[in-house]
XYZ file of C-alpha atoms in Angstrom:
189
model
C 152.779 111.699 106.403
C 155.008 109.413 108.463
C 153.820 106.340 110.338
C 153.933 108.242 113.633
C 151.684 110.971 112.169
C 148.817 108.645 111.257
C 145.712 108.804 113.409
C 145.282 105.842 115.704
C 142.676 103.273 114.743
C 139.489 103.365 116.783
C 138.789 100.720 119.376
C 135.316 99.186 118.895
C 134.700 98.794 122.628
C 135.904 102.194 123.787
C 135.568 104.515 120.790
C 132.269 103.514 119.179
C 129.303 105.309 120.712
C 126.619 103.158 122.279
C 124.041 105.271 120.449
C 121.924 108.302 121.333
C 118.821 106.257 122.182
C 120.491 103.749 124.531
C 119.323 101.570 126.161
C 116.264 101.405 123.864
C 118.323 101.205 120.677
C 122.048 100.438 120.960
C 124.958 99.938 118.640
C 126.075 96.323 118.590
C 129.453 95.193 117.279
C 129.178 91.771 115.680
C 132.092 89.451 116.384
C 130.568 86.175 115.160
C 128.207 85.868 112.189
C 125.179 83.617 112.257
C 126.105 80.132 111.057
C 129.737 80.248 112.193
C 131.658 77.653 114.212
C 134.527 80.113 114.687
C 134.587 81.715 118.155
C 135.996 85.160 117.420
C 136.691 87.318 120.437
C 137.596 90.964 120.797
C 141.202 91.368 121.879
C 140.761 94.059 124.510
C 144.278 95.469 124.096
C 144.333 95.900 120.310
C 140.635 96.150 119.429
C 141.133 93.464 116.793
C 139.423 90.099 116.511
C 141.251 87.058 117.828
C 140.227 83.524 116.866
C 139.685 82.044 120.309
C 138.747 78.580 119.058
C 136.650 76.544 116.678
C 133.587 75.214 118.490
C 134.128 71.660 119.697
C 130.503 70.661 119.239
C 128.643 70.204 115.973
C 126.738 73.462 116.411
C 126.858 76.929 114.837
C 125.895 80.330 116.211
C 122.123 80.654 115.686
C 122.262 84.447 115.214
C 124.830 87.210 114.909
C 126.715 87.568 118.187
C 128.821 90.338 119.646
C 128.879 93.061 122.260
C 127.536 96.493 123.083
C 130.254 99.182 123.162
C 130.906 101.340 126.212
C 129.448 98.742 128.575
C 131.135 96.647 131.242
C 129.952 93.596 133.158
C 131.227 91.868 136.279
C 133.253 89.465 134.078
C 135.313 92.500 132.893
C 133.921 92.228 129.354
C 131.422 94.364 127.499
C 127.865 93.033 127.685
C 127.194 90.261 125.165
C 124.412 90.551 122.609
C 122.762 88.067 120.266
C 121.095 89.939 117.383
C 118.186 88.317 115.582
C 118.021 89.308 111.924
C 117.585 87.810 108.471
C 121.218 87.647 107.356
C 124.651 86.794 108.731
C 126.944 89.830 108.754
C 130.705 90.294 108.557
C 132.696 90.252 111.786
C 133.462 93.691 113.263
C 130.620 95.523 111.582
C 128.201 97.360 113.813
C 124.470 97.799 113.589
C 121.559 99.270 115.504
C 119.927 96.742 117.810
C 116.750 96.847 119.886
C 117.018 94.824 123.133
C 114.013 92.531 123.627
C 115.236 90.211 126.375
C 117.957 89.031 128.722
C 119.139 85.443 128.939
C 120.710 84.859 132.371
C 123.560 82.390 132.021
C 126.219 80.816 134.205
C 129.405 79.861 132.368
C 131.740 77.761 134.498
C 129.931 79.120 137.561
C 130.386 82.792 136.562
C 127.537 85.083 135.513
C 127.664 85.710 131.750
C 124.266 87.105 130.760
C 123.334 87.685 127.124
C 121.163 90.461 125.746
C 118.761 89.190 123.101
C 118.078 91.918 120.540
C 116.636 92.394 117.076
C 118.239 94.384 114.286
C 116.432 97.713 114.483
C 116.609 98.154 110.698
C 115.564 94.648 109.599
C 111.907 94.725 108.508
C 111.369 91.064 109.440
C 112.477 91.524 113.047
C 112.191 95.200 113.997
C 108.540 94.850 115.009
C 109.468 92.712 118.013
C 109.549 94.724 121.245
C 109.755 91.981 123.878
C 110.994 88.415 124.075
C 107.408 87.273 124.720
C 106.615 88.097 121.064
C 109.339 85.764 119.780
C 108.326 82.268 118.615
C 108.931 79.725 121.380
C 110.850 77.419 119.049
C 113.373 80.164 118.214
C 113.947 80.747 121.940
C 114.359 77.003 122.514
C 117.008 76.885 119.769
C 118.911 79.819 121.276
C 118.793 78.355 124.759
C 119.853 74.909 123.501
C 122.806 76.342 121.573
C 124.225 77.998 124.682
C 123.564 74.909 126.801
C 125.398 72.665 124.311
C 128.147 74.690 122.638
C 130.786 73.956 125.330
C 129.773 70.401 126.272
C 132.578 68.746 124.299
C 135.060 70.980 126.123
C 133.759 69.558 129.427
C 132.609 73.021 130.468
C 129.390 73.642 132.365
C 126.912 76.228 131.099
C 123.533 76.827 132.730
C 120.905 78.899 130.950
C 117.975 80.244 132.931
C 114.573 81.468 131.751
C 114.834 84.351 129.277
C 113.573 87.612 130.780
C 111.837 90.560 129.104
C 112.899 93.814 127.470
C 112.651 95.883 130.670
C 115.198 93.621 132.378
C 117.459 93.797 129.318
C 117.379 97.602 129.238
C 118.162 97.739 132.979
C 121.125 95.391 132.486
C 122.416 97.635 129.703
C 122.011 100.764 131.871
C 123.878 99.027 134.708
C 126.663 97.980 132.289
C 126.875 101.552 130.963
C 127.219 102.852 134.532
C 129.911 100.302 135.389
C 131.825 101.222 132.222
C 131.704 104.910 133.176
C 132.957 104.179 136.697
C 135.787 101.986 135.433
C 136.989 103.700 132.281
C 135.829 107.281 131.765
C 137.927 108.947 134.476
C 140.962 106.960 133.312
C 140.764 107.348 129.517
C 142.257 110.434 127.901
C 140.133 112.063 125.243
């Protein structure tokens, strides 16, 4: 088999299914493992991870962070997701996540909301169904991380009150719809 005969690699944003139970349970692609200072970012053209930067502040990602495939937000990126679970996971793996909240956020004046989810198959976290069930201290840590992680870059981030699971599921549905409008008629399958 020649190089031109090999099947093309899948793109994690466009080729991975969001999951049959979306928006209640979604696939989440993890870009950044819990505990990392490395800001990995999906390169939209290649589907590979690009090291965007090392965080300038003395903070690490409090949970596994990534995106939900086949979604699109107003910032032209897939919707971001922070997945609460017991262990850090390798970049570019995917897992089943249950959305429990939405953290509205302004990054440099642009809307950049984050879905807060739990790993649907982690016995310590999969019993959570709404952000209101999450310990307040954990939420304070998450909020503080996003408020502080760009301070030493002189970038402004504003985090608003974290909203519940119903709002998160609606945001995912809206992002799924926007993805369909933008990409499905244009992509060849």
